[in-house]
mmCIF file of C-alpha atoms and ligand atoms in Angstrom:
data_model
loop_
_atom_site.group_PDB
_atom_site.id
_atom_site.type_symbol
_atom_site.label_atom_id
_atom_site.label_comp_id
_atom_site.label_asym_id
_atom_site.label_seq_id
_atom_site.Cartn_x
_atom_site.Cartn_y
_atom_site.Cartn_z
ATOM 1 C CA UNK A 1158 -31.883 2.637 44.853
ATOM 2 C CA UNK A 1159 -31.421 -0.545 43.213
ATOM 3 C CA UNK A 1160 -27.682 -1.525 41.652
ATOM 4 C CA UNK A 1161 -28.405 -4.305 38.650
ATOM 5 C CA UNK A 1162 -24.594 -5.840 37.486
ATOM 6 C CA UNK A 1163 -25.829 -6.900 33.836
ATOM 7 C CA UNK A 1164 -23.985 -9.531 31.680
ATOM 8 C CA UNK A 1165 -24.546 -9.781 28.115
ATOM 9 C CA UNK A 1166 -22.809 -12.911 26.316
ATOM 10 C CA UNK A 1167 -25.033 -13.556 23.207
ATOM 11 C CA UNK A 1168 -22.222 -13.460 20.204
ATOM 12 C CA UNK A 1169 -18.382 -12.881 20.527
ATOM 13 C CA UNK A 1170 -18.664 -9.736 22.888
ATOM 14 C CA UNK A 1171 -18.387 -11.063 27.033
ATOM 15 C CA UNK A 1172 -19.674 -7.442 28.761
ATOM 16 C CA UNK A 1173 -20.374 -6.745 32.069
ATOM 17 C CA UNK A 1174 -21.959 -3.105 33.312
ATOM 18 C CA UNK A 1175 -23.362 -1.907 37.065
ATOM 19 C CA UNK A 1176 -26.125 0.497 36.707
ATOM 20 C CA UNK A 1177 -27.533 1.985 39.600
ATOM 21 C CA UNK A 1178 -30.744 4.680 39.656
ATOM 22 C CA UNK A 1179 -30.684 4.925 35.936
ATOM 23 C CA UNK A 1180 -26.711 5.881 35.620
ATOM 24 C CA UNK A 1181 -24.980 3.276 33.796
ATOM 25 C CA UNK A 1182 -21.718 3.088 36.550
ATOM 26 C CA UNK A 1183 -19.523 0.452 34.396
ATOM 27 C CA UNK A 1184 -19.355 -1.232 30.692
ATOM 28 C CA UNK A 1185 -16.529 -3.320 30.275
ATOM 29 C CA UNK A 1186 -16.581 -5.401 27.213
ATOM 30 C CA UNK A 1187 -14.088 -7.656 26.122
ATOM 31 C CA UNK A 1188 -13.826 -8.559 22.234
ATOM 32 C CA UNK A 1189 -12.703 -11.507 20.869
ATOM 33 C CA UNK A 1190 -10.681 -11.083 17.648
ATOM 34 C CA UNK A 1191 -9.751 -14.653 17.710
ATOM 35 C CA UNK A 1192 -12.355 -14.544 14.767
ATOM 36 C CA UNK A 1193 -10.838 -12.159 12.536
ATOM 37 C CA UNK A 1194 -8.501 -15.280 11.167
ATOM 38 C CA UNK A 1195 -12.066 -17.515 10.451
ATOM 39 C CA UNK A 1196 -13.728 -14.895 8.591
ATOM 40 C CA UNK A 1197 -16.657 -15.203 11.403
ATOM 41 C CA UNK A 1198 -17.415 -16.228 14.480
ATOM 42 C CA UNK A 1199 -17.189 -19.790 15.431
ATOM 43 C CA UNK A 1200 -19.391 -20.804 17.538
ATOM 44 C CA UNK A 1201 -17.501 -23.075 19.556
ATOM 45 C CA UNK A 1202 -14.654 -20.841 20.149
ATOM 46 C CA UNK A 1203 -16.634 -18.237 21.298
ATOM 47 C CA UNK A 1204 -18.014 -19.852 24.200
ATOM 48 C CA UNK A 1205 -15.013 -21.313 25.070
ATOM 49 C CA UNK A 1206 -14.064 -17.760 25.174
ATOM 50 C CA UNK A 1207 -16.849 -16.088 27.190
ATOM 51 C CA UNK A 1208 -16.090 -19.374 29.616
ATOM 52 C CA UNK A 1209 -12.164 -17.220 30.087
ATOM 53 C CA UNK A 1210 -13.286 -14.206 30.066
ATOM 54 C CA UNK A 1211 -16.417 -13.735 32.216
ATOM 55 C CA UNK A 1212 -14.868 -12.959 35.437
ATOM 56 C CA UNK A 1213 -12.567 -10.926 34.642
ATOM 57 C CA UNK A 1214 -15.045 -8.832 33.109
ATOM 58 C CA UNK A 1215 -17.128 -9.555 35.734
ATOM 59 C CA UNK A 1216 -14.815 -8.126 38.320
ATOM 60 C CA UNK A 1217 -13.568 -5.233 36.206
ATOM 61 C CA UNK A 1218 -17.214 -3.711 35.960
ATOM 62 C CA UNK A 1219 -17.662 -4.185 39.756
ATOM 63 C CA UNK A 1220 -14.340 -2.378 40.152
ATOM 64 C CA UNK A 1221 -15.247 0.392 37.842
ATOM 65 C CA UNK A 1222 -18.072 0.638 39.221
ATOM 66 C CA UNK A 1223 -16.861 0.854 42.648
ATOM 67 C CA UNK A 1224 -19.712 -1.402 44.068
ATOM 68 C CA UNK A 1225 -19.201 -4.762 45.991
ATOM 69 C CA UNK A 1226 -21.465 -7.480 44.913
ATOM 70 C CA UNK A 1227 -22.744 -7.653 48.287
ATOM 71 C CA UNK A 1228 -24.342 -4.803 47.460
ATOM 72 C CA UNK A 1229 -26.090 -5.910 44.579
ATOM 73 C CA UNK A 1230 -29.632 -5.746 44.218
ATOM 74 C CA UNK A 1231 -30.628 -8.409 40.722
ATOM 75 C CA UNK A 1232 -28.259 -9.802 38.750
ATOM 76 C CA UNK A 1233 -29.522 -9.268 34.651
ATOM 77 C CA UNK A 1234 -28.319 -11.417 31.567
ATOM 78 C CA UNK A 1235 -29.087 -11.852 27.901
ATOM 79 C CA UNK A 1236 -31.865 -14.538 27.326
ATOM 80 C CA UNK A 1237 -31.234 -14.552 23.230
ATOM 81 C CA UNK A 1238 -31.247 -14.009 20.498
ATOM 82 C CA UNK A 1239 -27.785 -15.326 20.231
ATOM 83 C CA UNK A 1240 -25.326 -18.373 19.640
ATOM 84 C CA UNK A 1241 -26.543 -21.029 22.262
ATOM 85 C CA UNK A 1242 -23.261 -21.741 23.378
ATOM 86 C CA UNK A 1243 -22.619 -18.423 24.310
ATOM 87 C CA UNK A 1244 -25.648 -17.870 25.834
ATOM 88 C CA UNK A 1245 -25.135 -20.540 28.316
ATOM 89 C CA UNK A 1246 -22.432 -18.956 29.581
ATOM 90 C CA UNK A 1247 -23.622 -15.570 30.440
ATOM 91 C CA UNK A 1248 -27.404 -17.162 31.984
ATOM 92 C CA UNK A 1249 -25.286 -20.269 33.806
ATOM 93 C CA UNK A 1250 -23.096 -17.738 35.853
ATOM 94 C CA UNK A 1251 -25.719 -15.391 36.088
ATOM 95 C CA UNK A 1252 -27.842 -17.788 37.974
ATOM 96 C CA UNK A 1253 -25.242 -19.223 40.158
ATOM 97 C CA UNK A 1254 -24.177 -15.489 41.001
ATOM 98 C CA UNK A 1255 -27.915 -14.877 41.778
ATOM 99 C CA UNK A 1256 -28.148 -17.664 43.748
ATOM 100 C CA UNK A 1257 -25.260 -17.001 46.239
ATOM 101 C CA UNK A 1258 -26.136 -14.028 46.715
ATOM 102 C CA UNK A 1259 -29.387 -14.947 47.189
ATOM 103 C CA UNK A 1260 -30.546 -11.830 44.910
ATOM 104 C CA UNK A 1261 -33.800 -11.749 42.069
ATOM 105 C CA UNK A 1262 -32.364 -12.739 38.562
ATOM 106 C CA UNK A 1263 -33.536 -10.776 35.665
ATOM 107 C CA UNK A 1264 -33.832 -12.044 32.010
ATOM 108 C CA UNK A 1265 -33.298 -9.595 28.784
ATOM 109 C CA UNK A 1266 -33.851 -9.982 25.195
ATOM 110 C CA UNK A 1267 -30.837 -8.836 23.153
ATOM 111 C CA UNK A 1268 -32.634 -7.089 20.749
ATOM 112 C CA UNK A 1269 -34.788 -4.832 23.215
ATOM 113 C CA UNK A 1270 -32.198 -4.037 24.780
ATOM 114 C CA UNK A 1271 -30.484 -2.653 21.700
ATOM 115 C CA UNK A 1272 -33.217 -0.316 21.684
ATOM 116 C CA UNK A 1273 -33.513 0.532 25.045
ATOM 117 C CA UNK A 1274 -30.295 1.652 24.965
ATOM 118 C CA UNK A 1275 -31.185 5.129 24.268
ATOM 119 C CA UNK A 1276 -32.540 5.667 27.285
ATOM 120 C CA UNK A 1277 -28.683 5.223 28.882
ATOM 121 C CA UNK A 1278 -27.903 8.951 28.056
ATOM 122 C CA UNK A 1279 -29.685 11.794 27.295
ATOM 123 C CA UNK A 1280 -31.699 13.012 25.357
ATOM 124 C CA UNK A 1281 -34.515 10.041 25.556
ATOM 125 C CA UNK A 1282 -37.085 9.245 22.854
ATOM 126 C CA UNK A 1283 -40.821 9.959 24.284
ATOM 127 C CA UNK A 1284 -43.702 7.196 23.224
ATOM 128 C CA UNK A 1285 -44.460 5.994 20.733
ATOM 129 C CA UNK A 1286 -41.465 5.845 18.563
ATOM 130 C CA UNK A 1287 -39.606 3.656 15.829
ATOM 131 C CA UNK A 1288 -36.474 2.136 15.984
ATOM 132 C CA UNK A 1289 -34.358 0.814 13.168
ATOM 133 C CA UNK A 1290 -32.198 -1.933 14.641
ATOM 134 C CA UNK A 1291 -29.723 -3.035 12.859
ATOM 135 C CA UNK A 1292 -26.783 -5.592 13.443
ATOM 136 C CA UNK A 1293 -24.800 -8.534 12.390
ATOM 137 C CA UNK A 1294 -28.222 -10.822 13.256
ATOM 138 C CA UNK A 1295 -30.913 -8.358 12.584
ATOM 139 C CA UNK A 1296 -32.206 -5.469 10.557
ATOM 140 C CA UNK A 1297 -35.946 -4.774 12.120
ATOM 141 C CA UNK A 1298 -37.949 -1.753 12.402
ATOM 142 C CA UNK A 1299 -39.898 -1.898 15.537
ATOM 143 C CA UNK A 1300 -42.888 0.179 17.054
ATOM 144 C CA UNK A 1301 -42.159 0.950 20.401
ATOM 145 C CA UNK A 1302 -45.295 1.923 23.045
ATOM 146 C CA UNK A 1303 -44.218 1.410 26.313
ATOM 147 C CA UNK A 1304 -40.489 0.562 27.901
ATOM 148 C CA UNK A 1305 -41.222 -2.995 27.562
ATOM 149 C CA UNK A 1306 -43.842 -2.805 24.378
ATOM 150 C CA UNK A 1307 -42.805 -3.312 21.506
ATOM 151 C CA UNK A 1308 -44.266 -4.889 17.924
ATOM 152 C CA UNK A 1309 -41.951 -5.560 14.834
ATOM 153 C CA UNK A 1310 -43.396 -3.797 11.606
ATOM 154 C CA UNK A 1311 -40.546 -4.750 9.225
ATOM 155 C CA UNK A 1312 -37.631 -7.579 9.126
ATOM 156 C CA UNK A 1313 -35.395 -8.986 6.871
ATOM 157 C CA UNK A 1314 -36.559 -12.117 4.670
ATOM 158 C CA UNK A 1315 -32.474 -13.553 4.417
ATOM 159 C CA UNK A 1316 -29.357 -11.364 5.680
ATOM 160 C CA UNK A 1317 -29.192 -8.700 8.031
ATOM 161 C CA UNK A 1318 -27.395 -5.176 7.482
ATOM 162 C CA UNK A 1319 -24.688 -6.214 9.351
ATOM 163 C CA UNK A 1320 -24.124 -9.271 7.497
ATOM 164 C CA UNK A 1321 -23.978 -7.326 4.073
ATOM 165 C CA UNK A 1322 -21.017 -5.256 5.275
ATOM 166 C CA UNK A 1323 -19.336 -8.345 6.414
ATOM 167 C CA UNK A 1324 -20.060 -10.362 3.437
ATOM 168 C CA UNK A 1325 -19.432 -7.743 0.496
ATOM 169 C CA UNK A 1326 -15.921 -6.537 2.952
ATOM 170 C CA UNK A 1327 -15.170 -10.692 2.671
ATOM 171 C CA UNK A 1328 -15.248 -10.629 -0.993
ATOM 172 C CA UNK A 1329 -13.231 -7.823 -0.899
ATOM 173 C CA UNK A 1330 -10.670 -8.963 1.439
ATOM 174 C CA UNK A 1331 -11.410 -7.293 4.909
ATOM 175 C CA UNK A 1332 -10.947 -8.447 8.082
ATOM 176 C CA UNK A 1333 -14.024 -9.726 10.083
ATOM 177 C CA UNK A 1334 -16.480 -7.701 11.424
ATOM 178 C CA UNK A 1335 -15.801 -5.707 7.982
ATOM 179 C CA UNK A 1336 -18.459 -3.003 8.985
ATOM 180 C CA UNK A 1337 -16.314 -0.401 10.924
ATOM 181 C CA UNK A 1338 -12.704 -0.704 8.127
ATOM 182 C CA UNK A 1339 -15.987 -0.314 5.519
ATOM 183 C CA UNK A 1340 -16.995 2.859 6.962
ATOM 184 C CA UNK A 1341 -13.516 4.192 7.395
ATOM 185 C CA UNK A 1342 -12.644 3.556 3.690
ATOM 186 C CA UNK A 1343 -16.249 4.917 2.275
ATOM 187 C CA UNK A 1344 -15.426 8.345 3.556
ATOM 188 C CA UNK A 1345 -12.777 8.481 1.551
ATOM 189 C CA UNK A 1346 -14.653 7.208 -1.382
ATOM 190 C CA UNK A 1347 -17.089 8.261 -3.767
ATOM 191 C CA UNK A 1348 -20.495 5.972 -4.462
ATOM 192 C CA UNK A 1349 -19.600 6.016 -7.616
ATOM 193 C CA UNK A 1350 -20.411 2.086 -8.346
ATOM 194 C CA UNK A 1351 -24.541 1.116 -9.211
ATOM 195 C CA UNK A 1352 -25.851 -2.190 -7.560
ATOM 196 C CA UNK A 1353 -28.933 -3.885 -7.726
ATOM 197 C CA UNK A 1354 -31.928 -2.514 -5.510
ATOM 198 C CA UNK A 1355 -33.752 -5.605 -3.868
ATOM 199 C CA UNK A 1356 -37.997 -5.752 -4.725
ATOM 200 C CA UNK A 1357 -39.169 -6.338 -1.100
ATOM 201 C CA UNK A 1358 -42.865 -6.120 -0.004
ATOM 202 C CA UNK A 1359 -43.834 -3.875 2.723
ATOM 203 C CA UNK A 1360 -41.717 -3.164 5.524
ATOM 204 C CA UNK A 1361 -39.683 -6.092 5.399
ATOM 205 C CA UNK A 1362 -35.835 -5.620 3.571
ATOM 206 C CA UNK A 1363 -33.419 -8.315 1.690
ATOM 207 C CA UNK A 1364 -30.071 -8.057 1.695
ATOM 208 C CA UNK A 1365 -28.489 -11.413 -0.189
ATOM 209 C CA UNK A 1366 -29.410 -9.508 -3.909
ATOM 210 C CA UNK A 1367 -26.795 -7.068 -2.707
ATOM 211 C CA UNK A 1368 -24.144 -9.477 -1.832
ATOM 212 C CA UNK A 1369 -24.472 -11.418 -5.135
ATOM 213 C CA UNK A 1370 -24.784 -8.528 -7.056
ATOM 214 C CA UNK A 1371 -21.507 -7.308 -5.829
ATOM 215 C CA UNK A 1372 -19.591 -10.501 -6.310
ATOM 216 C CA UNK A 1373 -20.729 -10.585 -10.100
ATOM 217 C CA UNK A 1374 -19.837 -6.711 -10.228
ATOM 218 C CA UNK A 1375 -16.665 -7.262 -8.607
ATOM 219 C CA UNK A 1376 -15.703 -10.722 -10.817
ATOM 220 C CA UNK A 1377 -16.225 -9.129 -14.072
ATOM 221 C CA UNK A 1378 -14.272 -6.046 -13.051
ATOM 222 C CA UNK A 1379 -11.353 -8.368 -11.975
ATOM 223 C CA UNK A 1380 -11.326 -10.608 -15.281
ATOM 224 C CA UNK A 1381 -10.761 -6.956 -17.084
ATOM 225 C CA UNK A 1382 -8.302 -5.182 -14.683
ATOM 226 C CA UNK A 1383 -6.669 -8.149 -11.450
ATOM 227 C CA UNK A 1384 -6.032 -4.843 -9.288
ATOM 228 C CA UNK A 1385 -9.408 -3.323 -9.588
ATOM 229 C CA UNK A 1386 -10.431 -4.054 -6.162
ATOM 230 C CA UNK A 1387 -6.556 -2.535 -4.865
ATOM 231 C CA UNK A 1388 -7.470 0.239 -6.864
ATOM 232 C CA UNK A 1389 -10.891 1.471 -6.363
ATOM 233 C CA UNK A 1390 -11.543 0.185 -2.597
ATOM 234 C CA UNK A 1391 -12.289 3.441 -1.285
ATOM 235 C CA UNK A 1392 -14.841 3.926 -3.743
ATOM 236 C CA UNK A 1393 -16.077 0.392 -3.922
ATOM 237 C CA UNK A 1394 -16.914 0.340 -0.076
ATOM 238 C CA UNK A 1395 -18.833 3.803 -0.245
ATOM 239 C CA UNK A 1396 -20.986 2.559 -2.985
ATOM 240 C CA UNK A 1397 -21.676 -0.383 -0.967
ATOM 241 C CA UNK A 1398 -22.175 1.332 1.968
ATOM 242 C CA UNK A 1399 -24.189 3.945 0.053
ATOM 243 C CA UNK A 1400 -26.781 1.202 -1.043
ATOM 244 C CA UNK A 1401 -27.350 -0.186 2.123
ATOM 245 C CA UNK A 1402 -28.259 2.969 3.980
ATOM 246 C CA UNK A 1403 -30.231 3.686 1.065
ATOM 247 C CA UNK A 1404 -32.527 0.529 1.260
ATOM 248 C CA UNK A 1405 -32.287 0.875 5.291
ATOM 249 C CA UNK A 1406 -33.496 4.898 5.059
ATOM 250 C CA UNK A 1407 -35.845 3.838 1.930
ATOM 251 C CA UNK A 1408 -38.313 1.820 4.165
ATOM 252 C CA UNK A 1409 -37.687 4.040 7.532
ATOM 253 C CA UNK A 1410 -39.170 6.569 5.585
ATOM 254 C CA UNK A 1411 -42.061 3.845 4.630
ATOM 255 C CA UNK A 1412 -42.371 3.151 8.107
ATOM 256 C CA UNK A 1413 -42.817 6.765 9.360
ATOM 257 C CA UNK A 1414 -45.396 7.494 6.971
ATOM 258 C CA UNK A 1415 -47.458 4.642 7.490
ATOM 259 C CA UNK A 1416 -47.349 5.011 11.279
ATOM 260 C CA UNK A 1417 -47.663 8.930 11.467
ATOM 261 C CA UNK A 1418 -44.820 8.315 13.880
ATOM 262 C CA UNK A 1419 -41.859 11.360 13.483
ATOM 263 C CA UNK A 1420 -39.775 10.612 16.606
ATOM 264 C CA UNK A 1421 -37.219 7.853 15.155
ATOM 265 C CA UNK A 1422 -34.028 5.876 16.501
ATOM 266 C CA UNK A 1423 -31.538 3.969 15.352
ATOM 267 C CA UNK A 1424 -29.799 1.232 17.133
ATOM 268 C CA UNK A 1425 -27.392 -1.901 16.775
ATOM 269 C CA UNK A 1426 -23.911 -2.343 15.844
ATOM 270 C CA UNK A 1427 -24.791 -0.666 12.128
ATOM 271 C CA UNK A 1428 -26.063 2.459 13.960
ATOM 272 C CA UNK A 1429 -22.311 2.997 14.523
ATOM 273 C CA UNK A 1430 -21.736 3.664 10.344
ATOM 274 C CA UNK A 1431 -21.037 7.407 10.170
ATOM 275 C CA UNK A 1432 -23.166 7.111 6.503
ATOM 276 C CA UNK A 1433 -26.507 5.579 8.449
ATOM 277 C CA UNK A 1434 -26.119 8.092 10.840
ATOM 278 C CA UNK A 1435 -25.766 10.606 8.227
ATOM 279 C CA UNK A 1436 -28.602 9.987 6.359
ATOM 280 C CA UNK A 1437 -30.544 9.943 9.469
ATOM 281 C CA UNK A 1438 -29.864 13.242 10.554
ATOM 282 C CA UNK A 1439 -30.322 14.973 6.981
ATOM 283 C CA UNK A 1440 -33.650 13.020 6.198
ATOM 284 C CA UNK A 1441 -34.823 14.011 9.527
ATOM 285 C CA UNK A 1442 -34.550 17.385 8.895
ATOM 286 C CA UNK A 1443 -36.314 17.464 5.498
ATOM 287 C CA UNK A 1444 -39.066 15.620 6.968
ATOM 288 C CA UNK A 1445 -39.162 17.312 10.359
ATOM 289 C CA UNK A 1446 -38.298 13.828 12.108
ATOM 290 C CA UNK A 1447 -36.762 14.046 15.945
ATOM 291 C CA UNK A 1448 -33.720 11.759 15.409
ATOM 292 C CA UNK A 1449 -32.106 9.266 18.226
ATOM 293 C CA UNK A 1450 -28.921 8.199 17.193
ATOM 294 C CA UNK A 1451 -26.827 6.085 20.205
ATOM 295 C CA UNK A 1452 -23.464 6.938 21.651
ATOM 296 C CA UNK A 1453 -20.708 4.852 19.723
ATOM 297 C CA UNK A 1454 -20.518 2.646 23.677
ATOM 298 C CA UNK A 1455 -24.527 1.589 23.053
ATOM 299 C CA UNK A 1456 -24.270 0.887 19.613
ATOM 300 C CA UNK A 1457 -22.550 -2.621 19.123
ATOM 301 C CA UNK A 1458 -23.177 -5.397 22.304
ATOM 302 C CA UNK A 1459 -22.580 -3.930 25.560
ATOM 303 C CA UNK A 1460 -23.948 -4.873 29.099
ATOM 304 C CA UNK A 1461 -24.864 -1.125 29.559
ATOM 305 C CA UNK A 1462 -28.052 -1.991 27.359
ATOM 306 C CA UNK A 1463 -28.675 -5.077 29.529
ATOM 307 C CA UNK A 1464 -28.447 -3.120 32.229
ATOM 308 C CA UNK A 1465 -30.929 -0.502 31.214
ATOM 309 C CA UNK A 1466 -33.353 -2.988 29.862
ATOM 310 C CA UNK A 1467 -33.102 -4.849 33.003
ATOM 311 C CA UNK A 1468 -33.953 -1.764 35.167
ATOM 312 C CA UNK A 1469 -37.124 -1.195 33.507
ATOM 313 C CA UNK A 1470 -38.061 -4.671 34.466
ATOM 314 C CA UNK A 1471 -36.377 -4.036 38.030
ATOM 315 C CA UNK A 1472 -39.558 -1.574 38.360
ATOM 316 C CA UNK A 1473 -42.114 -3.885 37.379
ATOM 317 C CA UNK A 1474 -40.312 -6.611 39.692
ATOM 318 C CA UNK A 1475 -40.383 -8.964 36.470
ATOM 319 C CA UNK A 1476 -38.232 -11.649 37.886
ATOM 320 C CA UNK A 1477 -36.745 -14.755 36.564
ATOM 321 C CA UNK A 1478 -36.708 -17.981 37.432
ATOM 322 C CA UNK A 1479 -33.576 -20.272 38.088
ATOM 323 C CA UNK A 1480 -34.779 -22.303 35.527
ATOM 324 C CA UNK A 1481 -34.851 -20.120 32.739
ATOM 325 C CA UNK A 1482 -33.077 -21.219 29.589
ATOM 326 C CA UNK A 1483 -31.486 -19.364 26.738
ATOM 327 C CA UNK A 1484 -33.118 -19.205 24.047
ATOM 328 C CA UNK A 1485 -31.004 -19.195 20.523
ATOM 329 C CA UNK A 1486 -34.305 -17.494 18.650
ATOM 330 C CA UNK A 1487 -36.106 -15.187 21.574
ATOM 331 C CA UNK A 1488 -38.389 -12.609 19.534
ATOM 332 C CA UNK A 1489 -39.175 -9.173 20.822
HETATM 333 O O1 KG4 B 722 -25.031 -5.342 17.441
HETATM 334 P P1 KG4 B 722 -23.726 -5.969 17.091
HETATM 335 O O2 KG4 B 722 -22.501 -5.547 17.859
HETATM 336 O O3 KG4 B 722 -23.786 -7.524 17.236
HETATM 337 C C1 KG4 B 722 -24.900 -8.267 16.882
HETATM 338 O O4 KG4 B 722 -25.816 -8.372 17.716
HETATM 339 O O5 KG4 B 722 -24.900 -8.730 15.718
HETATM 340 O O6 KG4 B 722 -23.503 -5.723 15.530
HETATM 341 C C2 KG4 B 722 -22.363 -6.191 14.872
HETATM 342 C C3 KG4 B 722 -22.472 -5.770 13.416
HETATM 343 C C4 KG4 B 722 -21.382 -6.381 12.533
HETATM 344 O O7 KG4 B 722 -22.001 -6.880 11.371
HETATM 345 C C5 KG4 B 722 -20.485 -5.185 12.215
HETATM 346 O O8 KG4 B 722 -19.826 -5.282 10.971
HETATM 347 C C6 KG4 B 722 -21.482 -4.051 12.219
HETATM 348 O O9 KG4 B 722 -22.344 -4.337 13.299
HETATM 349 N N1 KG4 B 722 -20.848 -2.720 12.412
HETATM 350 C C7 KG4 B 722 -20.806 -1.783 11.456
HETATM 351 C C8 KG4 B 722 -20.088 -0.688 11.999
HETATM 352 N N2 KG4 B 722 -19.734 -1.013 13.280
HETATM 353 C C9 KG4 B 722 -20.209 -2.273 13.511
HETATM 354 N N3 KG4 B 722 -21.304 -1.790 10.208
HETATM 355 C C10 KG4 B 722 -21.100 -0.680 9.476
HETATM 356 N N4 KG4 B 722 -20.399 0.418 9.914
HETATM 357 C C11 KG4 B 722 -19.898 0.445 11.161
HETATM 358 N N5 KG4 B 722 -19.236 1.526 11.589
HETATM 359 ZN ZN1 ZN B 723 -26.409 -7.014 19.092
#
């Protein structure tokens, strides 16, 4: 039975995970908040952070895991998409630990892994099926055939869904990532605000419209009342959060007609908003969908997706060489 140790490094997450015939043994992530106080992450500080963290992390999956890295049998890491500098350090210790140990090295792209992910824990989506990813990079909707097949039907055109939540909780004062505190304070809101629906062609979404239209909402509110945001936050965050599931379900439920497809997954760090998931579940049962929604562990980065991506490729003995490279803009 192979054991993969998996590192995923791509943004401000350093994760390691040990998988081992399918059962993901380990996922130890460690976050860096240092990027709260920026309002984003920064770039630079981020690698510098992976660079501190990585063997720790490293050592705490192993430990978890209760496997010695003599025992390894690949070692799997994030190719992109991703911040460069972050990349580099995930692939550069990858290789060297590949190299010592004198073990294959196994290359994954972030965002099929995100997707593969669902095939960490029961139950597991059967081919073909569509996945929604969605994250602080990406918003796609993807056709998957096969493990390691995949085509992108729809993408965004300027922000991801992610970003929105970020950018429309910046405005409004919330920390960074704003996503998760948005959720929280929606469910205790009502969508009772109206914002501007984006005019998008095909399968493809936009999500800047949103964030403009909010500011403008929010300025003339404040020129009127200077504690409207203090006082209707609750309410502004589910109406924002309302509209983006909205657009997000709007052209899943495109997708799925188009394709005849009717087995559909979520995945990414937005899969984790309790109002995506939601909306899932109760449009799949008026349309007789099968619904795949991640564990909370699979939905933002993790390693545990790496490592399941990378086992796939484990079977298919789809090596890498030590001269692979990150790559800042890898496609699916
Ligand atoms: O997949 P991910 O961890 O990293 C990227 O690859 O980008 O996604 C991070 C994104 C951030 O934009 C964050 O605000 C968002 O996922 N996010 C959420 C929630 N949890 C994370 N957005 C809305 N509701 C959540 N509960
Ligand atoms: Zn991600």
């Amino acid at each position: 039975m192979p054991i993969i140790l998996a590192i995923e490094s791509s943004c401000d997450d350093t994760s390691a995970a040990v998988i081992k015939d399918g059962v993901v043994l380990s996922n130890v992530t460690a976050t860096q908040t240092i990027h709260e106080k920026y309002g984003g992450v920064v770039p630079e500080v981020a690698s510098r952070k992976h660079q501190i963290n990585i063997i720790p992390v490293v050592k705490a999956a192993l430990d978890k895991a209760n496997v010695d890295k003599t025992k390894l049998s690949a070692i799997a890491v994030t190719k992109g998409p991703g911040l460069l500098g972050s990349l580099i350090v995930g692939v550069s210790f990858a290789k060297s630990l590949s190299l010592s140990l004198n073990i294959p090295l196994i290359n994954v792209n972030h965002m099929k892994a995100h997707i593969l992910a669902h095939f960490a824990e029961d139950p597991k989506p059967s081919f073909p099926f569509l996945c929604l990813t969605v994250s602080g990079g990406h918003t796609q909707i993807v056709k998957v055939t096969a493990p390691l097949e995949m085509e992108i039907l729809g993408t965004t055109i300027d922000d991801a869904a992610g970003e929105a939540f970020d950018k429309s909780g910046k405005i409004m004062g919330l920390k960074y990532p704003a996503g998760p505190e948005m959720d929280k304070l929606a469910q205790k809101g009502n969508p009772i605000f109206e914002f501007a629906e984006p005019k998008v062609e095909g399968l493809n979404f936009s999500f800047s419209g949103l964030k403009t239209s909010i500011l403008y909402f929010l300025k003339a509110q404040l020129k009127k009342n200077p504690h409207f945001i203090d006082e209707n936050l609750n309410d502004i965050c589910a109406s924002v959060q309302y509209q983006i599931v909205y657009i997000l379900i709007k052209k899943l439920k495109q997708a799925a007609s188009e394709t005849g497809i009717t087995q559909i997954a979520i995945a990414g760090g937005v899969s984790a908003n309790s109002g995506l998931r939601k909306a899932l579940e109760v449009t799949g049962d008026e349309l007789g969908w099968k619904t795949y929604i991640p564990a909370f562990q699979y939905c933002t980065d993790n390693a545990g997706m790496i490592a399941v991506a990378a086992e796939f490729s484990y079977k298919e003995k789809n090596f890498s060489d030590l001269d692979m490279v990150p790559e800042a803009r890898l496609k699916i």
